Amino acid sequence: MTNILLRSWNWCRRFRHRCGYGVHSPSDFFLVTSVVYECWPFYAYKPLHHLRRVVAFLPHYREKVDRFLFRLVNHLQPSLLIEVGTGSGISTRYMSEACTSMQVYTLADKREDAVERILSSKENITYLTEGTIDTLERLKKEGIRPDLVHIGNTPYYREAVEALLPLADTGTCFIIGTPYADASKKSWWKELVADERTGVTFDLYDVGLVFFDKRRAKEHRIINFL
């Protein structure tokens, strides 16, 4: 009940930030109206919906958010994703289904049999559970350079972002999961938005998006996606 009331309150606070109102950049307006708010069903939604039940007991986003992640990857068409904090693995599957040529490295501190079952059928997904930050540093030393980063279900969000920020370039996007999970993460999210190393940012409440195109003026966009 508390979560419903909190979402309702935040929906009211974000009422004027819906449907691209006030967004004047053509590319940002397209992202908001044709990716965030796209309502057409995609081919993968139905089978992925049924797959959710297999890992429902593990940390996961709302289905609405996972479908957005599918559309975002479909829009960006990245070649390599690093996900820090696999959680249930269902978000991993949504994103991988949106771009089957994308190589995915998903990092967790603990191997889950249910997660391995839903990820092992996809050859482009590598599920790594040797320790999140150590594995991340190993991938960096091996020259792995992501153009999409998902900071998912992990307590090491600060360390992961600091480790990956030097690899970001004009075409990179960071997805920050649950930026309002607690007071500490909320404060850190605000710092990341203001950080001079980041560019245009989007706040969808359940997730935040960070882009790094320094040719553009630094802006922060709040989107009502509750």
mmCIF file with all atom_site columns, C-alpha atoms in Angstrom:
data_model
loop_
_atom_site.group_PDB
_atom_site.id
_atom_site.type_symbol
_atom_site.label_atom_id
_atom_site.label_alt_id
_atom_site.label_comp_id
_atom_site.label_asym_id
_atom_site.label_entity_id
_atom_site.label_seq_id
_atom_site.pdbx_PDB_ins_code
_atom_site.Cartn_x
_atom_site.Cartn_y
_atom_site.Cartn_z
_atom_site.occupancy
_atom_site.B_iso_or_equiv
_atom_site.pdbx_formal_charge
_atom_site.auth_seq_id
_atom_site.auth_comp_id
_atom_site.auth_asym_id
_atom_site.auth_atom_id
_atom_site.pdbx_PDB_model_num
ATOM 1   C CA . MET A 1 1   ? 0.000  0.000   0.000   1.00 0.00 ? 1   MET A CA 1
ATOM 2   C CA . THR A 1 2   ? 2.860  2.376   0.867   1.00 0.00 ? 2   THR A CA 1
ATOM 3   C CA . ASN A 1 3   ? 4.444  1.810   -2.543  1.00 0.00 ? 3   ASN A CA 1
ATOM 4   C CA . ILE A 1 4   ? 1.140  2.511   -4.320  1.00 0.00 ? 4   ILE A CA 1
ATOM 5   C CA . LEU A 1 5   ? 0.680  5.755   -2.397  1.00 0.00 ? 5   LEU A CA 1
ATOM 6   C CA . LEU A 1 6   ? 4.264  6.799   -3.115  1.00 0.00 ? 6   LEU A CA 1
ATOM 7   C CA . ARG A 1 7   ? 3.857  6.107   -6.828  1.00 0.00 ? 7   ARG A CA 1
ATOM 8   C CA . SER A 1 8   ? 0.575  8.007   -6.891  1.00 0.00 ? 8   SER A CA 1
ATOM 9   C CA . TRP A 1 9   ? 2.209  10.974  -5.194  1.00 0.00 ? 9   TRP A CA 1
ATOM 10  C CA . ASN A 1 10  ? 5.133  10.967  -7.627  1.00 0.00 ? 10  ASN A CA 1
ATOM 11  C CA . TRP A 1 11  ? 2.762  10.582  -10.589 1.00 0.00 ? 11  TRP A CA 1
ATOM 12  C CA . CYS A 1 12  ? 1.014  13.769  -9.492  1.00 0.00 ? 12  CYS A CA 1
ATOM 13  C CA . ARG A 1 13  ? 4.329  15.554  -9.037  1.00 0.00 ? 13  ARG A CA 1
ATOM 14  C CA . ARG A 1 14  ? 5.384  14.540  -12.555 1.00 0.00 ? 14  ARG A CA 1
ATOM 15  C CA . PHE A 1 15  ? 2.039  15.239  -14.211 1.00 0.00 ? 15  PHE A CA 1
ATOM 16  C CA . ARG A 1 16  ? 3.357  18.031  -16.425 1.00 0.00 ? 16  ARG A CA 1
ATOM 17  C CA . HIS A 1 17  ? 6.305  15.870  -17.534 1.00 0.00 ? 17  HIS A CA 1
ATOM 18  C CA . ARG A 1 18  ? 4.279  13.452  -19.656 1.00 0.00 ? 18  ARG A CA 1
ATOM 19  C CA . CYS A 1 19  ? 4.105  12.685  -23.387 1.00 0.00 ? 19  CYS A CA 1
ATOM 20  C CA . GLY A 1 20  ? 7.132  14.831  -24.240 1.00 0.00 ? 20  GLY A CA 1
ATOM 21  C CA . TYR A 1 21  ? 5.644  18.123  -23.096 1.00 0.00 ? 21  TYR A CA 1
ATOM 22  C CA . GLY A 1 22  ? 8.357  20.759  -22.878 1.00 0.00 ? 22  GLY A CA 1
ATOM 23  C CA . VAL A 1 23  ? 10.951 18.666  -24.740 1.00 0.00 ? 23  VAL A CA 1
ATOM 24  C CA . HIS A 1 24  ? 12.239 20.736  -27.660 1.00 0.00 ? 24  HIS A CA 1
ATOM 25  C CA . SER A 1 25  ? 15.134 18.593  -28.877 1.00 0.00 ? 25  SER A CA 1
ATOM 26  C CA . PRO A 1 26  ? 13.894 16.480  -31.845 1.00 0.00 ? 26  PRO A CA 1
ATOM 27  C CA . SER A 1 27  ? 15.982 13.451  -30.839 1.00 0.00 ? 27  SER A CA 1
ATOM 28  C CA . ASP A 1 28  ? 14.870 13.639  -27.194 1.00 0.00 ? 28  ASP A CA 1
ATOM 29  C CA . PHE A 1 29  ? 11.259 14.159  -28.225 1.00 0.00 ? 29  PHE A CA 1
ATOM 30  C CA . PHE A 1 30  ? 11.467 11.050  -30.409 1.00 0.00 ? 30  PHE A CA 1
ATOM 31  C CA . LEU A 1 31  ? 12.985 9.052   -27.536 1.00 0.00 ? 31  LEU A CA 1
ATOM 32  C CA . VAL A 1 32  ? 10.185 10.101  -25.187 1.00 0.00 ? 32  VAL A CA 1
ATOM 33  C CA . THR A 1 33  ? 7.231  9.758   -27.555 1.00 0.00 ? 33  THR A CA 1
ATOM 34  C CA . SER A 1 34  ? 8.341  6.809   -29.711 1.00 0.00 ? 34  SER A CA 1
ATOM 35  C CA . VAL A 1 35  ? 10.392 4.749   -27.260 1.00 0.00 ? 35  VAL A CA 1
ATOM 36  C CA . VAL A 1 36  ? 9.297  5.563   -23.705 1.00 0.00 ? 36  VAL A CA 1
ATOM 37  C CA . TYR A 1 37  ? 5.590  5.879   -24.541 1.00 0.00 ? 37  TYR A CA 1
ATOM 38  C CA . GLU A 1 38  ? 5.392  3.409   -27.441 1.00 0.00 ? 38  GLU A CA 1
ATOM 39  C CA . CYS A 1 39  ? 2.339  1.197   -26.895 1.00 0.00 ? 39  CYS A CA 1
ATOM 40  C CA . TRP A 1 40  ? 2.453  -1.246  -29.810 1.00 0.00 ? 40  TRP A CA 1
ATOM 41  C CA . PRO A 1 41  ? 3.038  -4.886  -28.839 1.00 0.00 ? 41  PRO A CA 1
ATOM 42  C CA . PHE A 1 42  ? 6.384  -6.341  -29.876 1.00 0.00 ? 42  PHE A CA 1
ATOM 43  C CA . TYR A 1 43  ? 6.927  -9.937  -30.963 1.00 0.00 ? 43  TYR A CA 1
ATOM 44  C CA . ALA A 1 44  ? 8.878  -10.894 -27.823 1.00 0.00 ? 44  ALA A CA 1
ATOM 45  C CA . TYR A 1 45  ? 6.493  -9.500  -25.199 1.00 0.00 ? 45  TYR A CA 1
ATOM 46  C CA . LYS A 1 46  ? 4.233  -12.545 -24.919 1.00 0.00 ? 46  LYS A CA 1
ATOM 47  C CA . PRO A 1 47  ? 6.884  -15.282 -24.475 1.00 0.00 ? 47  PRO A CA 1
ATOM 48  C CA . LEU A 1 48  ? 8.869  -13.060 -22.110 1.00 0.00 ? 48  LEU A CA 1
ATOM 49  C CA . HIS A 1 49  ? 5.731  -12.399 -20.078 1.00 0.00 ? 49  HIS A CA 1
ATOM 50  C CA . HIS A 1 50  ? 5.371  -16.134 -19.425 1.00 0.00 ? 50  HIS A CA 1
ATOM 51  C CA . LEU A 1 51  ? 9.078  -16.455 -18.658 1.00 0.00 ? 51  LEU A CA 1
ATOM 52  C CA . ARG A 1 52  ? 8.795  -13.890 -15.857 1.00 0.00 ? 52  ARG A CA 1
ATOM 53  C CA . ARG A 1 53  ? 7.067  -16.429 -13.626 1.00 0.00 ? 53  ARG A CA 1
ATOM 54  C CA . VAL A 1 54  ? 10.170 -18.633 -13.538 1.00 0.00 ? 54  VAL A CA 1
ATOM 55  C CA . VAL A 1 55  ? 12.208 -15.970 -11.724 1.00 0.00 ? 55  VAL A CA 1
ATOM 56  C CA . ALA A 1 56  ? 9.470  -13.913 -10.048 1.00 0.00 ? 56  ALA A CA 1
ATOM 57  C CA . PHE A 1 57  ? 10.946 -14.636 -6.602  1.00 0.00 ? 57  PHE A CA 1
ATOM 58  C CA . LEU A 1 58  ? 14.151 -12.719 -7.456  1.00 0.00 ? 58  LEU A CA 1
ATOM 59  C CA . PRO A 1 59  ? 14.592 -8.905  -7.684  1.00 0.00 ? 59  PRO A CA 1
ATOM 60  C CA . HIS A 1 60  ? 13.045 -7.523  -10.868 1.00 0.00 ? 60  HIS A CA 1
ATOM 61  C CA . TYR A 1 61  ? 11.441 -4.439  -12.403 1.00 0.00 ? 61  TYR A CA 1
ATOM 62  C CA . ARG A 1 62  ? 7.794  -3.986  -13.240 1.00 0.00 ? 62  ARG A CA 1
ATOM 63  C CA . GLU A 1 63  ? 6.939  -5.504  -16.611 1.00 0.00 ? 63  GLU A CA 1
ATOM 64  C CA . LYS A 1 64  ? 6.273  -2.006  -17.927 1.00 0.00 ? 64  LYS A CA 1
ATOM 65  C CA . VAL A 1 65  ? 9.903  -1.105  -17.245 1.00 0.00 ? 65  VAL A CA 1
ATOM 66  C CA . ASP A 1 66  ? 11.310 -4.262  -18.827 1.00 0.00 ? 66  ASP A CA 1
ATOM 67  C CA . ARG A 1 67  ? 9.274  -3.582  -21.953 1.00 0.00 ? 67  ARG A CA 1
ATOM 68  C CA . PHE A 1 68  ? 10.725 -0.090  -22.052 1.00 0.00 ? 68  PHE A CA 1
ATOM 69  C CA . LEU A 1 69  ? 14.237 -1.548  -21.804 1.00 0.00 ? 69  LEU A CA 1
ATOM 70  C CA . PHE A 1 70  ? 13.381 -3.785  -24.754 1.00 0.00 ? 70  PHE A CA 1
ATOM 71  C CA . ARG A 1 71  ? 12.279 -0.739  -26.790 1.00 0.00 ? 71  ARG A CA 1
ATOM 72  C CA . LEU A 1 72  ? 15.333 1.266   -25.731 1.00 0.00 ? 72  LEU A CA 1
ATOM 73  C CA . VAL A 1 73  ? 17.740 -1.438  -26.898 1.00 0.00 ? 73  VAL A CA 1
ATOM 74  C CA . ASN A 1 74  ? 15.713 -1.868  -30.082 1.00 0.00 ? 74  ASN A CA 1
ATOM 75  C CA . HIS A 1 75  ? 16.122 1.870   -30.667 1.00 0.00 ? 75  HIS A CA 1
ATOM 76  C CA . LEU A 1 76  ? 19.824 2.153   -29.785 1.00 0.00 ? 76  LEU A CA 1
ATOM 77  C CA . GLN A 1 77  ? 20.986 -1.143  -31.366 1.00 0.00 ? 77  GLN A CA 1
ATOM 78  C CA . PRO A 1 78  ? 24.128 -1.406  -29.206 1.00 0.00 ? 78  PRO A CA 1
ATOM 79  C CA . SER A 1 79  ? 26.809 -3.976  -29.945 1.00 0.00 ? 79  SER A CA 1
ATOM 80  C CA . LEU A 1 80  ? 27.845 -4.773  -26.373 1.00 0.00 ? 80  LEU A CA 1
ATOM 81  C CA . LEU A 1 81  ? 26.052 -4.566  -23.021 1.00 0.00 ? 81  LEU A CA 1
ATOM 82  C CA . ILE A 1 82  ? 27.581 -4.866  -19.573 1.00 0.00 ? 82  ILE A CA 1
ATOM 83  C CA . GLU A 1 83  ? 24.990 -5.453  -16.875 1.00 0.00 ? 83  GLU A CA 1
ATOM 84  C CA . VAL A 1 84  ? 26.122 -5.103  -13.266 1.00 0.00 ? 84  VAL A CA 1
ATOM 85  C CA . GLY A 1 85  ? 23.642 -6.867  -10.999 1.00 0.00 ? 85  GLY A CA 1
ATOM 86  C CA . THR A 1 86  ? 21.758 -9.576  -12.884 1.00 0.00 ? 86  THR A CA 1
ATOM 87  C CA . GLY A 1 87  ? 18.859 -9.799  -10.423 1.00 0.00 ? 87  GLY A CA 1
ATOM 88  C CA . SER A 1 88  ? 16.255 -12.179 -11.840 1.00 0.00 ? 88  SER A CA 1
ATOM 89  C CA . GLY A 1 89  ? 17.809 -12.089 -15.317 1.00 0.00 ? 89  GLY A CA 1
ATOM 90  C CA . ILE A 1 90  ? 14.471 -11.208 -16.896 1.00 0.00 ? 90  ILE A CA 1
ATOM 91  C CA . SER A 1 91  ? 15.606 -7.681  -17.807 1.00 0.00 ? 91  SER A CA 1
ATOM 92  C CA . THR A 1 92  ? 18.674 -9.268  -19.384 1.00 0.00 ? 92  THR A CA 1
ATOM 93  C CA . ARG A 1 93  ? 16.443 -11.392 -21.564 1.00 0.00 ? 93  ARG A CA 1
ATOM 94  C CA . TYR A 1 94  ? 14.231 -8.460  -22.582 1.00 0.00 ? 94  TYR A CA 1
ATOM 95  C CA . MET A 1 95  ? 17.245 -6.456  -23.686 1.00 0.00 ? 95  MET A CA 1
ATOM 96  C CA . SER A 1 96  ? 18.947 -9.356  -25.458 1.00 0.00 ? 96  SER A CA 1
ATOM 97  C CA . GLU A 1 97  ? 15.759 -10.208 -27.390 1.00 0.00 ? 97  GLU A CA 1
ATOM 98  C CA . ALA A 1 98  ? 15.602 -6.620  -28.673 1.00 0.00 ? 98  ALA A CA 1
ATOM 99  C CA . CYS A 1 99  ? 18.989 -6.924  -30.376 1.00 0.00 ? 99  CYS A CA 1
ATOM 100 C CA . THR A 1 100 ? 20.065 -10.526 -30.908 1.00 0.00 ? 100 THR A CA 1
ATOM 101 C CA . SER A 1 101 ? 23.445 -9.488  -32.320 1.00 0.00 ? 101 SER A CA 1
ATOM 102 C CA . MET A 1 102 ? 24.335 -7.650  -29.098 1.00 0.00 ? 102 MET A CA 1
ATOM 103 C CA . GLN A 1 103 ? 26.920 -9.369  -26.890 1.00 0.00 ? 103 GLN A CA 1
ATOM 104 C CA . VAL A 1 104 ? 25.816 -9.353  -23.241 1.00 0.00 ? 104 VAL A CA 1
ATOM 105 C CA . TYR A 1 105 ? 27.962 -9.745  -20.130 1.00 0.00 ? 105 TYR A CA 1
ATOM 106 C CA . THR A 1 106 ? 25.818 -9.889  -17.005 1.00 0.00 ? 106 THR A CA 1
ATOM 107 C CA . LEU A 1 107 ? 27.602 -9.843  -13.643 1.00 0.00 ? 107 LEU A CA 1
ATOM 108 C CA . ALA A 1 108 ? 26.337 -11.169 -10.323 1.00 0.00 ? 108 ALA A CA 1
ATOM 109 C CA . ASP A 1 109 ? 27.909 -12.092 -6.994  1.00 0.00 ? 109 ASP A CA 1
ATOM 110 C CA . LYS A 1 110 ? 25.922 -15.306 -6.680  1.00 0.00 ? 110 LYS A CA 1
ATOM 111 C CA . ARG A 1 111 ? 24.819 -17.861 -9.251  1.00 0.00 ? 111 ARG A CA 1
ATOM 112 C CA . GLU A 1 112 ? 21.096 -18.638 -9.290  1.00 0.00 ? 112 GLU A CA 1
ATOM 113 C CA . ASP A 1 113 ? 19.927 -21.845 -10.970 1.00 0.00 ? 113 ASP A CA 1
ATOM 114 C CA . ALA A 1 114 ? 16.656 -20.257 -12.147 1.00 0.00 ? 114 ALA A CA 1
ATOM 115 C CA . VAL A 1 115 ? 18.535 -17.333 -13.695 1.00 0.00 ? 115 VAL A CA 1
ATOM 116 C CA . GLU A 1 116 ? 20.977 -19.665 -15.405 1.00 0.00 ? 116 GLU A CA 1
ATOM 117 C CA . ARG A 1 117 ? 18.063 -21.614 -16.889 1.00 0.00 ? 117 ARG A CA 1
ATOM 118 C CA . ILE A 1 118 ? 16.531 -18.558 -18.564 1.00 0.00 ? 118 ILE A CA 1
ATOM 119 C CA . LEU A 1 119 ? 19.865 -17.149 -19.759 1.00 0.00 ? 119 LEU A CA 1
ATOM 120 C CA . SER A 1 120 ? 21.635 -20.299 -20.952 1.00 0.00 ? 120 SER A CA 1
ATOM 121 C CA . SER A 1 121 ? 19.421 -20.636 -24.015 1.00 0.00 ? 121 SER A CA 1
ATOM 122 C CA . LYS A 1 122 ? 20.840 -17.385 -25.441 1.00 0.00 ? 122 LYS A CA 1
ATOM 123 C CA . GLU A 1 123 ? 24.306 -17.768 -26.933 1.00 0.00 ? 123 GLU A CA 1
ATOM 124 C CA . ASN A 1 124 ? 24.948 -14.023 -26.858 1.00 0.00 ? 124 ASN A CA 1
ATOM 125 C CA . ILE A 1 125 ? 24.590 -13.836 -23.040 1.00 0.00 ? 125 ILE A CA 1
ATOM 126 C CA . THR A 1 126 ? 27.544 -14.559 -20.752 1.00 0.00 ? 126 THR A CA 1
ATOM 127 C CA . TYR A 1 127 ? 26.488 -15.008 -17.120 1.00 0.00 ? 127 TYR A CA 1
ATOM 128 C CA . LEU A 1 128 ? 29.431 -14.268 -14.790 1.00 0.00 ? 128 LEU A CA 1
ATOM 129 C CA . THR A 1 129 ? 29.259 -14.870 -11.045 1.00 0.00 ? 129 THR A CA 1
ATOM 130 C CA . GLU A 1 130 ? 32.853 -14.715 -9.808  1.00 0.00 ? 130 GLU A CA 1
ATOM 131 C CA . GLY A 1 131 ? 32.377 -11.402 -7.958  1.00 0.00 ? 131 GLY A CA 1
ATOM 132 C CA . THR A 1 132 ? 30.933 -8.285  -9.529  1.00 0.00 ? 132 THR A CA 1
ATOM 133 C CA . ILE A 1 133 ? 33.686 -5.681  -9.239  1.00 0.00 ? 133 ILE A CA 1
ATOM 134 C CA . ASP A 1 134 ? 36.581 -8.116  -9.737  1.00 0.00 ? 134 ASP A CA 1
ATOM 135 C CA . THR A 1 135 ? 34.900 -9.454  -12.871 1.00 0.00 ? 135 THR A CA 1
ATOM 136 C CA . LEU A 1 136 ? 34.265 -5.928  -14.109 1.00 0.00 ? 136 LEU A CA 1
ATOM 137 C CA . GLU A 1 137 ? 37.933 -5.037  -13.734 1.00 0.00 ? 137 GLU A CA 1
ATOM 138 C CA . ARG A 1 138 ? 38.914 -8.241  -15.552 1.00 0.00 ? 138 ARG A CA 1
ATOM 139 C CA . LEU A 1 139 ? 36.638 -7.392  -18.480 1.00 0.00 ? 139 LEU A CA 1
ATOM 140 C CA . LYS A 1 140 ? 38.154 -3.925  -18.679 1.00 0.00 ? 140 LYS A CA 1
ATOM 141 C CA . LYS A 1 141 ? 41.674 -5.385  -18.786 1.00 0.00 ? 141 LYS A CA 1
ATOM 142 C CA . GLU A 1 142 ? 40.540 -7.681  -21.599 1.00 0.00 ? 142 GLU A CA 1
ATOM 143 C CA . GLY A 1 143 ? 39.508 -4.634  -23.620 1.00 0.00 ? 143 GLY A CA 1
ATOM 144 C CA . ILE A 1 144 ? 35.751 -5.101  -23.305 1.00 0.00 ? 144 ILE A CA 1
ATOM 145 C CA . ARG A 1 145 ? 34.183 -1.717  -24.062 1.00 0.00 ? 145 ARG A CA 1
ATOM 146 C CA . PRO A 1 146 ? 30.378 -1.453  -23.716 1.00 0.00 ? 146 PRO A CA 1
ATOM 147 C CA . ASP A 1 147 ? 28.177 0.999   -25.556 1.00 0.00 ? 147 ASP A CA 1
ATOM 148 C CA . LEU A 1 148 ? 25.309 0.133   -23.187 1.00 0.00 ? 148 LEU A CA 1
ATOM 149 C CA . VAL A 1 149 ? 25.597 -0.293  -19.413 1.00 0.00 ? 149 VAL A CA 1
ATOM 150 C CA . HIS A 1 150 ? 22.827 -1.460  -17.089 1.00 0.00 ? 150 HIS A CA 1
ATOM 151 C CA . ILE A 1 151 ? 23.404 -0.903  -13.374 1.00 0.00 ? 151 ILE A CA 1
ATOM 152 C CA . GLY A 1 152 ? 20.830 -3.343  -12.076 1.00 0.00 ? 152 GLY A CA 1
ATOM 153 C CA . ASN A 1 153 ? 20.360 -5.123  -8.770  1.00 0.00 ? 153 ASN A CA 1
ATOM 154 C CA . THR A 1 154 ? 23.697 -4.439  -7.077  1.00 0.00 ? 154 THR A CA 1
ATOM 155 C CA . PRO A 1 155 ? 24.922 -2.696  -3.928  1.00 0.00 ? 155 PRO A CA 1
ATOM 156 C CA . TYR A 1 156 ? 28.059 -1.732  -5.876  1.00 0.00 ? 156 TYR A CA 1
ATOM 157 C CA . TYR A 1 157 ? 26.408 0.833   -8.124  1.00 0.00 ? 157 TYR A CA 1
ATOM 158 C CA . ARG A 1 158 ? 28.884 3.590   -7.180  1.00 0.00 ? 158 ARG A CA 1
ATOM 159 C CA . GLU A 1 159 ? 31.946 1.440   -7.780  1.00 0.00 ? 159 GLU A CA 1
ATOM 160 C CA . ALA A 1 160 ? 30.543 0.036   -11.036 1.00 0.00 ? 160 ALA A CA 1
ATOM 161 C CA . VAL A 1 161 ? 29.727 3.446   -12.492 1.00 0.00 ? 161 VAL A CA 1
ATOM 162 C CA . GLU A 1 162 ? 33.116 4.892   -11.484 1.00 0.00 ? 162 GLU A CA 1
ATOM 163 C CA . ALA A 1 163 ? 34.838 1.914   -13.102 1.00 0.00 ? 163 ALA A CA 1
ATOM 164 C CA . LEU A 1 164 ? 32.880 2.266   -16.348 1.00 0.00 ? 164 LEU A CA 1
ATOM 165 C CA . LEU A 1 165 ? 32.675 6.049   -16.728 1.00 0.00 ? 165 LEU A CA 1
ATOM 166 C CA . PRO A 1 166 ? 36.163 6.305   -18.302 1.00 0.00 ? 166 PRO A CA 1
ATOM 167 C CA . LEU A 1 167 ? 34.967 3.979   -21.090 1.00 0.00 ? 167 LEU A CA 1
ATOM 168 C CA . ALA A 1 168 ? 31.965 6.131   -22.022 1.00 0.00 ? 168 ALA A CA 1
ATOM 169 C CA . ASP A 1 169 ? 31.972 8.037   -25.282 1.00 0.00 ? 169 ASP A CA 1
ATOM 170 C CA . THR A 1 170 ? 29.511 9.918   -27.483 1.00 0.00 ? 170 THR A CA 1
ATOM 171 C CA . GLY A 1 171 ? 27.380 6.871   -28.260 1.00 0.00 ? 171 GLY A CA 1
ATOM 172 C CA . THR A 1 172 ? 27.305 5.307   -24.786 1.00 0.00 ? 172 THR A CA 1
ATOM 173 C CA . CYS A 1 173 ? 24.185 5.003   -22.636 1.00 0.00 ? 173 CYS A CA 1
ATOM 174 C CA . PHE A 1 174 ? 24.052 4.065   -18.952 1.00 0.00 ? 174 PHE A CA 1
ATOM 175 C CA . ILE A 1 175 ? 20.805 2.694   -17.506 1.00 0.00 ? 175 ILE A CA 1
ATOM 176 C CA . ILE A 1 176 ? 20.654 3.273   -13.754 1.00 0.00 ? 176 ILE A CA 1
ATOM 177 C CA . GLY A 1 177 ? 18.197 0.965   -12.015 1.00 0.00 ? 177 GLY A CA 1
ATOM 178 C CA . THR A 1 178 ? 16.043 2.160   -9.078  1.00 0.00 ? 178 THR A CA 1
ATOM 179 C CA . PRO A 1 179 ? 17.706 5.559   -8.526  1.00 0.00 ? 179 PRO A CA 1
ATOM 180 C CA . TYR A 1 180 ? 15.223 6.262   -5.704  1.00 0.00 ? 180 TYR A CA 1
ATOM 181 C CA . ALA A 1 181 ? 15.702 2.950   -3.865  1.00 0.00 ? 181 ALA A CA 1
ATOM 182 C CA . ASP A 1 182 ? 16.852 4.721   -0.697  1.00 0.00 ? 182 ASP A CA 1
ATOM 183 C CA . ALA A 1 183 ? 18.124 8.114   0.470   1.00 0.00 ? 183 ALA A CA 1
ATOM 184 C CA . SER A 1 184 ? 21.767 7.281   -0.208  1.00 0.00 ? 184 SER A CA 1
ATOM 185 C CA . LYS A 1 185 ? 21.158 6.134   -3.776  1.00 0.00 ? 185 LYS A CA 1
ATOM 186 C CA . LYS A 1 186 ? 18.858 9.101   -4.438  1.00 0.00 ? 186 LYS A CA 1
ATOM 187 C CA . SER A 1 187 ? 21.624 11.475  -3.333  1.00 0.00 ? 187 SER A CA 1
ATOM 188 C CA . TRP A 1 188 ? 24.165 9.639   -5.505  1.00 0.00 ? 188 TRP A CA 1
ATOM 189 C CA . TRP A 1 189 ? 21.815 9.777   -8.518  1.00 0.00 ? 189 TRP A CA 1
ATOM 190 C CA . LYS A 1 190 ? 21.549 13.559  -8.160  1.00 0.00 ? 190 LYS A CA 1
ATOM 191 C CA . GLU A 1 191 ? 25.336 13.782  -8.018  1.00 0.00 ? 191 GLU A CA 1
ATOM 192 C CA . LEU A 1 192 ? 25.643 11.680  -11.181 1.00 0.00 ? 192 LEU A CA 1
ATOM 193 C CA . VAL A 1 193 ? 23.141 13.897  -13.008 1.00 0.00 ? 193 VAL A CA 1
ATOM 194 C CA . ALA A 1 194 ? 25.176 16.981  -12.032 1.00 0.00 ? 194 ALA A CA 1
ATOM 195 C CA . ASP A 1 195 ? 28.541 15.353  -12.757 1.00 0.00 ? 195 ASP A CA 1
ATOM 196 C CA . GLU A 1 196 ? 30.457 17.171  -15.500 1.00 0.00 ? 196 GLU A CA 1
ATOM 197 C CA . ARG A 1 197 ? 31.407 13.816  -17.011 1.00 0.00 ? 197 ARG A CA 1
ATOM 198 C CA . THR A 1 198 ? 27.778 13.085  -17.929 1.00 0.00 ? 198 THR A CA 1
ATOM 199 C CA . GLY A 1 199 ? 25.601 14.719  -20.576 1.00 0.00 ? 199 GLY A CA 1
ATOM 200 C CA . VAL A 1 200 ? 21.842 14.624  -21.151 1.00 0.00 ? 200 VAL A CA 1
ATOM 201 C CA . THR A 1 201 ? 20.020 12.575  -18.498 1.00 0.00 ? 201 THR A CA 1
ATOM 202 C CA . PHE A 1 202 ? 16.481 11.227  -18.200 1.00 0.00 ? 202 PHE A CA 1
ATOM 203 C CA . ASP A 1 203 ? 14.654 10.391  -14.979 1.00 0.00 ? 203 ASP A CA 1
ATOM 204 C CA . LEU A 1 204 ? 11.858 7.822   -15.404 1.00 0.00 ? 204 LEU A CA 1
ATOM 205 C CA . TYR A 1 205 ? 11.726 7.117   -11.645 1.00 0.00 ? 205 TYR A CA 1
ATOM 206 C CA . ASP A 1 206 ? 12.193 3.318   -11.941 1.00 0.00 ? 206 ASP A CA 1
ATOM 207 C CA . VAL A 1 207 ? 15.287 3.860   -14.087 1.00 0.00 ? 207 VAL A CA 1
ATOM 208 C CA . GLY A 1 208 ? 17.503 6.738   -15.078 1.00 0.00 ? 208 GLY A CA 1
ATOM 209 C CA . LEU A 1 209 ? 19.254 7.171   -18.426 1.00 0.00 ? 209 LEU A CA 1
ATOM 210 C CA . VAL A 1 210 ? 22.626 8.836   -18.820 1.00 0.00 ? 210 VAL A CA 1
ATOM 211 C CA . PHE A 1 211 ? 24.068 9.869   -22.179 1.00 0.00 ? 211 PHE A CA 1
ATOM 212 C CA . PHE A 1 212 ? 27.520 11.268  -22.894 1.00 0.00 ? 212 PHE A CA 1
ATOM 213 C CA . ASP A 1 213 ? 27.340 13.332  -26.094 1.00 0.00 ? 213 ASP A CA 1
ATOM 214 C CA . LYS A 1 214 ? 29.379 16.397  -25.082 1.00 0.00 ? 214 LYS A CA 1
ATOM 215 C CA . ARG A 1 215 ? 28.393 18.236  -28.268 1.00 0.00 ? 215 ARG A CA 1
ATOM 216 C CA . ARG A 1 216 ? 25.011 18.798  -26.640 1.00 0.00 ? 216 ARG A CA 1
ATOM 217 C CA . ALA A 1 217 ? 24.143 21.137  -23.802 1.00 0.00 ? 217 ALA A CA 1
ATOM 218 C CA . LYS A 1 218 ? 23.852 19.327  -20.476 1.00 0.00 ? 218 LYS A CA 1
ATOM 219 C CA . GLU A 1 219 ? 20.152 18.863  -19.635 1.00 0.00 ? 219 GLU A CA 1
ATOM 220 C CA . HIS A 1 220 ? 18.116 16.775  -17.211 1.00 0.00 ? 220 HIS A CA 1
ATOM 221 C CA . ARG A 1 221 ? 14.666 15.585  -18.280 1.00 0.00 ? 221 ARG A CA 1
ATOM 222 C CA . ILE A 1 222 ? 12.055 14.256  -15.862 1.00 0.00 ? 222 ILE A CA 1
ATOM 223 C CA . ILE A 1 223 ? 9.579  11.851  -17.485 1.00 0.00 ? 223 ILE A CA 1
ATOM 224 C CA . ASN A 1 224 ? 6.285  10.692  -15.996 1.00 0.00 ? 224 ASN A CA 1
ATOM 225 C CA . PHE A 1 225 ? 6.549  6.944   -16.528 1.00 0.00 ? 225 PHE A CA 1
ATOM 226 C CA . LEU A 1 226 ? 4.847  5.785   -13.376 1.00 0.00 ? 226 LEU A CA 1
#
